[in-house]
Coordinates of C-alpha atoms and ligand atoms in Angstrom, one line a residue:
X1 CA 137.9 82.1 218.8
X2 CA 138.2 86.0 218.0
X3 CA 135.9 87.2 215.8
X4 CA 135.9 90.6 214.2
X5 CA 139.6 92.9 215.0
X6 CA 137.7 95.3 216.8
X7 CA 139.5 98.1 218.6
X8 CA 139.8 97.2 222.1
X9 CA 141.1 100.4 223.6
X10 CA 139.9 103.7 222.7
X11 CA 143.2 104.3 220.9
X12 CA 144.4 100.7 219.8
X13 CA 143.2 98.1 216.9
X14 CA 144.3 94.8 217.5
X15 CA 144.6 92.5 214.7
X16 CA 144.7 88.6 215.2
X17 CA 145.6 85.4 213.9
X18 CA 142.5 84.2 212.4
X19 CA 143.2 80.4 212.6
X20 CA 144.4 80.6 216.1
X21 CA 142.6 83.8 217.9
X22 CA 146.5 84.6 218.5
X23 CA 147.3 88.7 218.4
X24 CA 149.6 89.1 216.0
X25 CA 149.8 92.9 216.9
X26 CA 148.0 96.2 217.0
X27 CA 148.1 99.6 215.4
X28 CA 147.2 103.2 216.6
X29 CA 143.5 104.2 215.9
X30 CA 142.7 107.4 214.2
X31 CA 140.1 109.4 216.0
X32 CA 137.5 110.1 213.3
X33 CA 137.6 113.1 214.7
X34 CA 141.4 113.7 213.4
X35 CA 140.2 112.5 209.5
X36 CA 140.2 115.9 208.5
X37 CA 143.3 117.1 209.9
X38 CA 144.7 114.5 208.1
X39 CA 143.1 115.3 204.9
X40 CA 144.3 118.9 205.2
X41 CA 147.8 117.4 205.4
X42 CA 147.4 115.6 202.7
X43 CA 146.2 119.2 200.6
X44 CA 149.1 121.0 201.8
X45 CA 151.2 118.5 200.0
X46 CA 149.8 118.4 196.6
X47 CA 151.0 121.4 194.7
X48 CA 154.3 120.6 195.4
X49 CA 153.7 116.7 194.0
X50 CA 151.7 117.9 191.1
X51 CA 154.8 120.2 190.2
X52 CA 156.9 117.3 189.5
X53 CA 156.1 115.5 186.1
X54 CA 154.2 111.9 186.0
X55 CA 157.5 110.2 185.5
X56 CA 159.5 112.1 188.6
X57 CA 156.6 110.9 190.4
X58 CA 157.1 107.6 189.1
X59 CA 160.7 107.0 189.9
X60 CA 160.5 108.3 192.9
X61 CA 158.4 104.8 194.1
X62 CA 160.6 102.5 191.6
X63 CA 163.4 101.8 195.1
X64 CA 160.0 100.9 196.8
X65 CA 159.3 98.2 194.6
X66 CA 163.0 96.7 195.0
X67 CA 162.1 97.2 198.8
X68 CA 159.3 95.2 199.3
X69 CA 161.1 92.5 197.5
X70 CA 163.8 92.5 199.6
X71 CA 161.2 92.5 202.6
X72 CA 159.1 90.0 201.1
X73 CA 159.4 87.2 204.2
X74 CA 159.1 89.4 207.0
X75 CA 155.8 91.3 205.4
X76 CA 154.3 88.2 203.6
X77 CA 154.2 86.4 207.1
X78 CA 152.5 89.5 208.5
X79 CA 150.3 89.4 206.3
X80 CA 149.6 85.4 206.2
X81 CA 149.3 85.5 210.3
X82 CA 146.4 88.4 210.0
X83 CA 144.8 87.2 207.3
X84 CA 145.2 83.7 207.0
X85 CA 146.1 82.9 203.9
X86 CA 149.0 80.5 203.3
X87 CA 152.4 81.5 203.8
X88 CA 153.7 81.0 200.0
X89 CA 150.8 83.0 199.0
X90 CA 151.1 85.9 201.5
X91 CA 155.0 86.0 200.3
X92 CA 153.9 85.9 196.8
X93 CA 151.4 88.5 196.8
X94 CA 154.2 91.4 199.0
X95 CA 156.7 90.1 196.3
X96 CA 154.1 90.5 193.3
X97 CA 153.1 94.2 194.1
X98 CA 157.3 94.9 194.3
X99 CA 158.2 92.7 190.9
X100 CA 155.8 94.6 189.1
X101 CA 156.2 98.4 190.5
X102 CA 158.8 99.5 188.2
X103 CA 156.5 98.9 184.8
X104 CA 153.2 99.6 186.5
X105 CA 154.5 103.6 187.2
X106 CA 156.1 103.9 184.0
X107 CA 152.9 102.4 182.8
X108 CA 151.0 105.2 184.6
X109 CA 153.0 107.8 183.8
X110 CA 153.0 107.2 179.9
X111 CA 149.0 107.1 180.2
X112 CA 148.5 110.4 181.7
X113 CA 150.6 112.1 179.1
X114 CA 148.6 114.8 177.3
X115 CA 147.1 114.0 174.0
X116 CA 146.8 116.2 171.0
X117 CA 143.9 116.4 169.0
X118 CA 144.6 119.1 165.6
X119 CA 141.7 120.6 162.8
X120 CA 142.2 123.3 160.7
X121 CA 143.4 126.1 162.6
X122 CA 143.2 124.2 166.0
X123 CA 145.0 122.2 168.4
X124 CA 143.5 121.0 171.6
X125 CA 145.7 119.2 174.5
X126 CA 143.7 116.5 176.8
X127 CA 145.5 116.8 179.7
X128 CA 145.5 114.1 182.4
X129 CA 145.8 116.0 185.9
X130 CA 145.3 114.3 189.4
X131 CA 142.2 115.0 190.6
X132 CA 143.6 116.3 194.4
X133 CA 143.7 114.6 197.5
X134 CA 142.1 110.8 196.8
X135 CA 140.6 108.4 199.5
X136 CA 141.8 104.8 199.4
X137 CA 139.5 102.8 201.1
X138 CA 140.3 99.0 200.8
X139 CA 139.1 95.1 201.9
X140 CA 141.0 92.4 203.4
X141 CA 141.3 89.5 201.2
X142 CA 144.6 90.8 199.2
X143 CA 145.3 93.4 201.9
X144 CA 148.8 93.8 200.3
X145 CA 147.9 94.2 196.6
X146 CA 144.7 96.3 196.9
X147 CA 146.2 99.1 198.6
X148 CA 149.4 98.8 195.9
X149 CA 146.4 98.4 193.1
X150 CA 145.1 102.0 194.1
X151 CA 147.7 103.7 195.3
X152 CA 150.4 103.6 192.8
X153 CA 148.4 104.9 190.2
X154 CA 146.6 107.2 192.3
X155 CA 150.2 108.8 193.1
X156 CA 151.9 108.7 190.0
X157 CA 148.9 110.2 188.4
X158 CA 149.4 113.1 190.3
X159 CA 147.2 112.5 193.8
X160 CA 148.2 112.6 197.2
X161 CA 146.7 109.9 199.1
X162 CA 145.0 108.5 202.3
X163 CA 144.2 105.0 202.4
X164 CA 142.1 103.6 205.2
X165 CA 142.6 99.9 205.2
X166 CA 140.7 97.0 206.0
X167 CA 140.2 96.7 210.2
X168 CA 140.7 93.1 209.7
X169 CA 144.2 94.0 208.1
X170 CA 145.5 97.0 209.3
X171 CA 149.2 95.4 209.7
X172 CA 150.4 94.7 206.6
X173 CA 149.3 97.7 205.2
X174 CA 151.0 99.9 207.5
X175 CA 154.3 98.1 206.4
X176 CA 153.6 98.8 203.1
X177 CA 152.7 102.1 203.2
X178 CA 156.0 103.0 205.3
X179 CA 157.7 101.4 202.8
X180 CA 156.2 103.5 200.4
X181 CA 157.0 106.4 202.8
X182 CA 160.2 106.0 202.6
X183 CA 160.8 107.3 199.1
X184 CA 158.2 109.9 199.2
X185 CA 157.7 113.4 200.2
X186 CA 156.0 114.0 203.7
X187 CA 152.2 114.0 203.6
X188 CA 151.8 112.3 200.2
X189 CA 150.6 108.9 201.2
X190 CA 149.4 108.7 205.0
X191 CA 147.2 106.0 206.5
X192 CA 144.3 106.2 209.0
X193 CA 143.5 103.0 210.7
X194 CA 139.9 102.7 212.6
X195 CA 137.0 100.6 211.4
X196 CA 134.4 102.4 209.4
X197 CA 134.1 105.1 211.2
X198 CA 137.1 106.2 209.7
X199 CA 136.1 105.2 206.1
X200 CA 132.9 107.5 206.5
X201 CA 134.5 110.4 207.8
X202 CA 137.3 109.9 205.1
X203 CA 134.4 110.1 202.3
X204 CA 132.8 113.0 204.4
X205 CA 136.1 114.6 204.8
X206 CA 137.7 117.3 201.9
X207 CA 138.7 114.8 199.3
X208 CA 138.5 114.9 195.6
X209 CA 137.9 111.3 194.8
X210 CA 137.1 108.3 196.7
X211 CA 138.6 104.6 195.4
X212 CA 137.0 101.9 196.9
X213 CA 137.6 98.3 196.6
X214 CA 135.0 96.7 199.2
X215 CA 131.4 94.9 199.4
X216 CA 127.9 96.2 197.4
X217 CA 127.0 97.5 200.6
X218 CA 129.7 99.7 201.7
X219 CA 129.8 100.9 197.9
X220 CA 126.2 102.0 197.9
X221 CA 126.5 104.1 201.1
X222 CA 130.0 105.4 199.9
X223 CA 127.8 106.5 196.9
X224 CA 125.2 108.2 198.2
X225 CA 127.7 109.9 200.7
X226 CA 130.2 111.3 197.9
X227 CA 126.9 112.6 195.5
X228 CA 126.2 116.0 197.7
X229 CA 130.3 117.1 196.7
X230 CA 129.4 115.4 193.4
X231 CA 132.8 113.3 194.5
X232 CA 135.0 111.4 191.6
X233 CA 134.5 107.8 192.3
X234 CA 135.9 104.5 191.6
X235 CA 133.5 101.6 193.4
X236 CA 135.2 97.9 192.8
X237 CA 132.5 95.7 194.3
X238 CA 131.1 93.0 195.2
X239 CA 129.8 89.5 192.8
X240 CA 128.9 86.1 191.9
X241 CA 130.9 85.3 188.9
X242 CA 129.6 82.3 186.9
X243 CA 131.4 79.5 184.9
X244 CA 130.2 77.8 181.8
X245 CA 131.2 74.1 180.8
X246 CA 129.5 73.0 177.7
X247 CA 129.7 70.4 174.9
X248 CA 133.3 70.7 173.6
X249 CA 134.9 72.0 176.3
X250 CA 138.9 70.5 177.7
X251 CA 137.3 69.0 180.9
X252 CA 140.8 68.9 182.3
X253 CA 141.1 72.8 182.1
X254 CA 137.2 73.6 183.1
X255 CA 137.7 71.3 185.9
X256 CA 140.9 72.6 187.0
X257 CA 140.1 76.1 186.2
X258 CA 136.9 75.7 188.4
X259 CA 138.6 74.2 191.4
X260 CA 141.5 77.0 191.8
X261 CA 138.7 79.8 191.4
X262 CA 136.3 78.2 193.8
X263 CA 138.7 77.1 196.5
X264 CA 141.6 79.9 196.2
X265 CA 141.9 82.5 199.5
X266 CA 139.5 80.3 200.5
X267 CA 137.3 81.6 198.0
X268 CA 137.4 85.0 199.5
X269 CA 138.5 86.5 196.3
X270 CA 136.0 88.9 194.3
X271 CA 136.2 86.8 191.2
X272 CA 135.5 83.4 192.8
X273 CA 133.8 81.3 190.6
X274 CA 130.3 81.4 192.8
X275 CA 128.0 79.7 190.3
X276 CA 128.9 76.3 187.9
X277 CA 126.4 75.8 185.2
X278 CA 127.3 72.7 183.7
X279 CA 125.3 71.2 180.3
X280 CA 123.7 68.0 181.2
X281 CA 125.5 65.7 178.4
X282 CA 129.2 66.2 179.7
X283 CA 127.7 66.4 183.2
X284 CA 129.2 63.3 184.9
X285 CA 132.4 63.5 183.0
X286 CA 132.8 67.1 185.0
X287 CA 132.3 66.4 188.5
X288 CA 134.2 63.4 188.6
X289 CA 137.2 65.8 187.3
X290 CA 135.9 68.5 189.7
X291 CA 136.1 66.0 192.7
X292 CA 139.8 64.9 191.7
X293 CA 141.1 68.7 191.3
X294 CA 138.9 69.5 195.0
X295 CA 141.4 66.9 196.7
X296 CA 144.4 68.7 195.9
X297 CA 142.9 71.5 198.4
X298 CA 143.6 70.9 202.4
X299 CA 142.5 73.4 205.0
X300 CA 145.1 74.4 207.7
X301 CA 146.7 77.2 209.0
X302 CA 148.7 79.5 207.4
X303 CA 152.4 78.6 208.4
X304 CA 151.1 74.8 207.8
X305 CA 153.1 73.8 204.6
X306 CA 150.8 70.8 204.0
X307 CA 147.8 73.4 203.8
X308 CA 146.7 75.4 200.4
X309 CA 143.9 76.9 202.2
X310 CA 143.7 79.0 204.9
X311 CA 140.7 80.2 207.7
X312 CA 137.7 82.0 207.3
X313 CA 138.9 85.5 207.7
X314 CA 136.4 85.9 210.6
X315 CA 134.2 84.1 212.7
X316 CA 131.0 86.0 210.8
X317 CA 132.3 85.4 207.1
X318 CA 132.2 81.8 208.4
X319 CA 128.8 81.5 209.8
X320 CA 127.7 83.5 206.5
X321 CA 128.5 80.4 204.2
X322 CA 127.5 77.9 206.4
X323 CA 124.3 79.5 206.4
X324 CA 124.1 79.4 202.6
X325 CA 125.0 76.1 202.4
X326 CA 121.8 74.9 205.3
X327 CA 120.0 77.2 203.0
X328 CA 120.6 75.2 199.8
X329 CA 120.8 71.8 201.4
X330 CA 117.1 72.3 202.7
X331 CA 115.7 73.2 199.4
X332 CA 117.0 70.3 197.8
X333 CA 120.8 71.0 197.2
X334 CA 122.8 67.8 197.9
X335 CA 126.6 67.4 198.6
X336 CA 129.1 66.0 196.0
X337 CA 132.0 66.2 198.4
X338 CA 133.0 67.8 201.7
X339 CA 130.6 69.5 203.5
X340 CA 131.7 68.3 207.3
X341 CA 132.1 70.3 210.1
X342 CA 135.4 72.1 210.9
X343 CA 136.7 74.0 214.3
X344 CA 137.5 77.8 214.6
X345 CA 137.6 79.7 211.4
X346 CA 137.9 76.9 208.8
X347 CA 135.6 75.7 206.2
X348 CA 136.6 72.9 204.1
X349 CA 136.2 73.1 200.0
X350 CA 132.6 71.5 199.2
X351 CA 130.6 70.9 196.5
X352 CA 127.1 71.5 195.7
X353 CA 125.1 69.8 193.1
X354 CA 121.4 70.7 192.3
X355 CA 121.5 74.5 192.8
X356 CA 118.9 77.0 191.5
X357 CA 118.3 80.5 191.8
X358 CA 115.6 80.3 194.4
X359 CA 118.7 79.3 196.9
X360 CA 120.1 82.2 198.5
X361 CA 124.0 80.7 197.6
X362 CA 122.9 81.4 194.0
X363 CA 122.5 85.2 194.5
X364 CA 124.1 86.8 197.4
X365 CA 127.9 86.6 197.3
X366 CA 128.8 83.8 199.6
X367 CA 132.8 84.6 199.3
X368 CA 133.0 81.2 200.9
X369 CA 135.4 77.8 199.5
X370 CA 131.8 76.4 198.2
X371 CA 132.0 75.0 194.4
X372 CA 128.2 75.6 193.6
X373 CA 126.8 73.1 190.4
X374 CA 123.6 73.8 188.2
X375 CA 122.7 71.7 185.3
X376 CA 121.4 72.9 182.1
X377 CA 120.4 71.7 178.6
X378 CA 122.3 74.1 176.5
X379 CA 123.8 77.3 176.0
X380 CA 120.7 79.7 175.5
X381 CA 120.3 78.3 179.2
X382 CA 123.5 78.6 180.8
X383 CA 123.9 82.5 179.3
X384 CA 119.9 83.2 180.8
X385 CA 121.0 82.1 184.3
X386 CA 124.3 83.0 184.5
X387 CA 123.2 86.8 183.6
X388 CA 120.2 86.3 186.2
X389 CA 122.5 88.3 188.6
X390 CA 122.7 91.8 190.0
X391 CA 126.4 91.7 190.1
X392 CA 128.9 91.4 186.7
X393 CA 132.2 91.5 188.0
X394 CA 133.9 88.4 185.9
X395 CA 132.4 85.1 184.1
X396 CA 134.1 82.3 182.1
X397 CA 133.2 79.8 179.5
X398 CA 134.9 77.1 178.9
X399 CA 133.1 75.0 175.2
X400 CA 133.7 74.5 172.0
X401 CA 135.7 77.1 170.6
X402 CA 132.9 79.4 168.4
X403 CA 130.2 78.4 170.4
X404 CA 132.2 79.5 173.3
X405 CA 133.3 83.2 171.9
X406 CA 129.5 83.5 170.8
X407 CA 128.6 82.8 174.9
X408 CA 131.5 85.4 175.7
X409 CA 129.5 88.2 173.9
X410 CA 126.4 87.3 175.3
X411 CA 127.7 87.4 179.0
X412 CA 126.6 90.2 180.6
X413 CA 130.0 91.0 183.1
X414 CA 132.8 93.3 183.0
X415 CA 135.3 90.5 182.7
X416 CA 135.2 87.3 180.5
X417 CA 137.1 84.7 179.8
X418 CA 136.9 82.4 177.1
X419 CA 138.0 78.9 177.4
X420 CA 140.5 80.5 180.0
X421 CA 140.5 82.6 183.1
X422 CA 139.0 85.9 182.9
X423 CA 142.7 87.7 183.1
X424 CA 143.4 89.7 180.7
X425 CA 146.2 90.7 178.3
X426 CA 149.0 93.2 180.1
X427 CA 146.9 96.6 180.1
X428 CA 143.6 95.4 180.5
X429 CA 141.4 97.4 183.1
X430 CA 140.1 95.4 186.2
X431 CA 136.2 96.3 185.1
X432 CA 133.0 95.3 187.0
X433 CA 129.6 95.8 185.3
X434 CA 126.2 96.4 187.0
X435 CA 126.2 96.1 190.8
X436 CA 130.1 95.2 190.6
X437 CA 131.4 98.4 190.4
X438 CA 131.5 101.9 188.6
X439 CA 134.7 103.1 187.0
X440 CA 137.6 100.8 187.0
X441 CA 141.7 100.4 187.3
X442 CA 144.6 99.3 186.1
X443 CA 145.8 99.4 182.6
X444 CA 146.4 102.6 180.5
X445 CA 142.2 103.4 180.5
X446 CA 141.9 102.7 184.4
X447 CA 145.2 105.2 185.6
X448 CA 143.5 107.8 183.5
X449 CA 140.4 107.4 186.2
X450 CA 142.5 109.0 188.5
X451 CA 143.0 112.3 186.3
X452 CA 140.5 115.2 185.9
X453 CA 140.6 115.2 181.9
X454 CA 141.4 118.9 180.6
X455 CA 141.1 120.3 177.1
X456 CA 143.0 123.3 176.1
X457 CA 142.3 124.7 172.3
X458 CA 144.6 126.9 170.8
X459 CA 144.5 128.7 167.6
X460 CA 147.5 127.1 165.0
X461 CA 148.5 128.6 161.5
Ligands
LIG501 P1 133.7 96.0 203.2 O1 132.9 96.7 202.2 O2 133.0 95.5 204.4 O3 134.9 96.9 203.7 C1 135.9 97.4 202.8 C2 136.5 98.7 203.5 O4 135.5 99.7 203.5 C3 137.0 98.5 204.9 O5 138.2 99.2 205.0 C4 135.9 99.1 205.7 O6 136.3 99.5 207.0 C5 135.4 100.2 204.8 N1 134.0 100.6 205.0 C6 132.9 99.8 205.3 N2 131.8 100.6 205.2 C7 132.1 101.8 204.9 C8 131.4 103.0 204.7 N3 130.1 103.1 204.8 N4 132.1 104.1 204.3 C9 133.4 104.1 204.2 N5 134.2 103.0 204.4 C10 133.5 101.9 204.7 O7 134.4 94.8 202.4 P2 135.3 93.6 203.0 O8 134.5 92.6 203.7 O9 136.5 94.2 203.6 O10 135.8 92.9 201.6 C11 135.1 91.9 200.9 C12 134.3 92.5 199.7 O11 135.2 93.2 198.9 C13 133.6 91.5 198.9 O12 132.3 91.9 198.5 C14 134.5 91.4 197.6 O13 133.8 90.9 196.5 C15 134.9 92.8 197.5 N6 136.1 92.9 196.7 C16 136.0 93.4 195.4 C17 137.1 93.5 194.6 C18 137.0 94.1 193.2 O14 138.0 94.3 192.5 N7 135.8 94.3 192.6 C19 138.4 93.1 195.1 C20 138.5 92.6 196.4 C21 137.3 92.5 197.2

């Protein structure tokens, strides 16, 4: 079984099938030695892109969006093949980022319009200017929609861009960003393809901002490496999101809810539910509901219509949960369901009962199809150890309807959900607290942390 896509010629990164070990196909590398001449490119290109207004810049990626629709088979099955995911869900996710391009620019370009602030005698203008040339450095679990999620506003906004994709997925995000390419002016959006090598000498390089979407890790040496250019910086990181149930709550939906956000992508998504805490009275009631939503899930390879879950993306991100999972079963942890032993990259959806926070599952992001339960006697309880976490990238509570808003407030993440999922209403910014991230996207507030903010005063009669 292939493990990591690693390049295997100086000048070539392969990319395979992470259910089979198949290629699926390969892409140049970038020297890391050529970063900076790509950079520079990147520079000669923005005054010309920062003379046109937001909205030229945003029409000018609207055909994109009717594109990638129209190319939605061909790139969601790149995408499924490299990264495993199911084929419905690789389709979905290339026709998601082209359904939703034509609001999401006009949606950027009406939030970096200028505001106007007036006293007595004075009138000030906050304008919202790209910052310059911004870095996209992205993961692999949506390897279609993170790129789109940074780029588009990083364009409209008035950016030129280089992304540097995951090495796991450097396929489908070539196809996207030629797609892109195909409506925009030369050197605007370019892509450099290595492992990270190529990241570092991209944060290294001449660039005004860095957006990352990636793990704690990569985030705090991407940090420490943008501080001596005092580099703009949006980190999307890493977490261990909790779930509530308590007294009151619709088992049905808490149940449900639970399942999908534990066993989705495999559970490779950032805002997996990692951590159940579940009050002791309604215990029972929930995992027999957990165990009936769990058998909905099947493991199996991505072109596999029977399937809903694909691989491990790797061979390491495997042998990472299974670890956790020894970890917990040897301190006491037992197995409600699943658990047994799968070939190549596949893990199937398990559940845990009896976790605490001395287990390593309970802290380190496992990322992993592993439904995690920990009983507790009330809410005071739940809130203590769901907050005992470095990370605060999304939580949910699912109760008794004030108790349950009360619990919301007391949560200590960036995104909560309150007897629902933790997605928000249209405009809402993607928003990680603590060790999940600094700054944040999407939504009017998260395009304008692509700009430089500007005052100008003027004197007014
Ligand atoms: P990763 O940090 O290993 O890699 C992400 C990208 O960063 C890759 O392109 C990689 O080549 C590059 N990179 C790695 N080290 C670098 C460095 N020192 N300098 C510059 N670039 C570097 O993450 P991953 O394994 O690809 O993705 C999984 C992680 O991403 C998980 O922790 C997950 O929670 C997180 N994630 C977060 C969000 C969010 O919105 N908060 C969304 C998706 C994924």
């Amino acid at each position: 079984m292939t493990t990591m896509n690693t390049p295997t010629a100086a000048d070539t990164l392969n990319s395979y099938n992470p259910s089979t070990g198949e290629l699926v196909g390969s892409v140049p590398v970038t020297p890391a030695n050529q970063v900076d001449a790509v950079i520079a490119t990147a520079r000669a290109a923005l005054p010309a892109w920062q003379a046109l207004s937001a909205q030229e810049r945003a029409d000018m990626l609207k055909p994109a969006g009717e594109k990638l629709i129209e190319k939605a088979d061909e790139l969601g099955r790149i995408l499924s093949l490299e990264q495993g995911k199911p084929l419905a869900e690789g389709v979905g996710e290339v026709t998601g980022c082209g359904s939703r391009m034509n609001d999401e620019v006009d949606e950027v370009a009406k939030a970096v319009q200028p505001d106007i602030l007036e006293d007595e005698g004075v009138k000030s203008t906050l304008y919202y200017d790209g910052y310059g040339v911004c870095a996209a450095i992205t993961p692999w679990n949506f390897p279609a929609l993170m790129p789109h999620w940074t780029i588009v506003p990083a364009l409209v906004a008035g950016n030129t861009v280089v992304l540097k994709p995951s090495e796991q997925t450097p396929l489908i995000a070539d196809e996207y960003v030629k797609i892109l390419n195909e409506y925009l002016p030369e050197g605007v959006l370019q892509i450099v393809h290595g492992e990270d090598d190529q990241g570092k000498a991209l944060v290294a390089g001449d660039v005004d901002m860095i957006a990352f979407t990636g793990s704690k890790t990569a985030g705090q040496h991407i940090m420490a490496a943008a501080a001596p250019g005092l580099k703009r910086l949006i980190l999307e990181l890493g977490s261990k999101d909790p779930c509530i149930v308590l007294e009151g709550a619709d088992l049905e939906q808490a149940a449900g809810f639970a399942a999908r956000n534990s066993f989705r992508n495999c559970g490779q998504v950032c805002v997996s539910t990692e951590r159940i805490y579940v009050q002791d009275s309604i215990k029972d009631a929930f995992v027999d509901k957990l165990i009936e939503e769990t058998k909905q899930f099947k493991v199996g390879d991505c072109l596999n219509e029977e399937a809903n879950i694909g691989p491990m993306v790797m061979k390491e991100q495997k042998e990472h949960v299974i670890a956790q999972v020894e970890d917990a079963k040897s301190k006491g942890a037992k197995i409600l369901f699943g658990g047994n032993p799968h070939d190549g990259n596949f893990v199937e959806p398990t559940i845990l009962d009896g976790l605490t926070h001395d287990m390593e599952i309970m802290t380190v992001e496992t990322f992993g199809p592993i439904a995690c339960i920990a009983t507790v006697k009330d809410a005071d309880e739940a809130v203590a150890l769901a907050n005992d976490t470095e990370y605060g990238l999304g939580a949910v509570v699912y109760g008794e309807d004030t108790l349950a808003r009360k619990v919301g407030r007391q949560l200590t993440a960036g995104m909560v959900g309150v007897n629902r999922s933790l997605g928000g209403a249209s405009g809402s910014p993607w928003v990680g607290a603590r060790k999940s991230g600094i700054g944040y996207h999407s939504g009017p507030l998260g395009h304008r942390q692509f700009c430089q903010l500007r005052v100008v005063s003027t004197n007014e009669e």
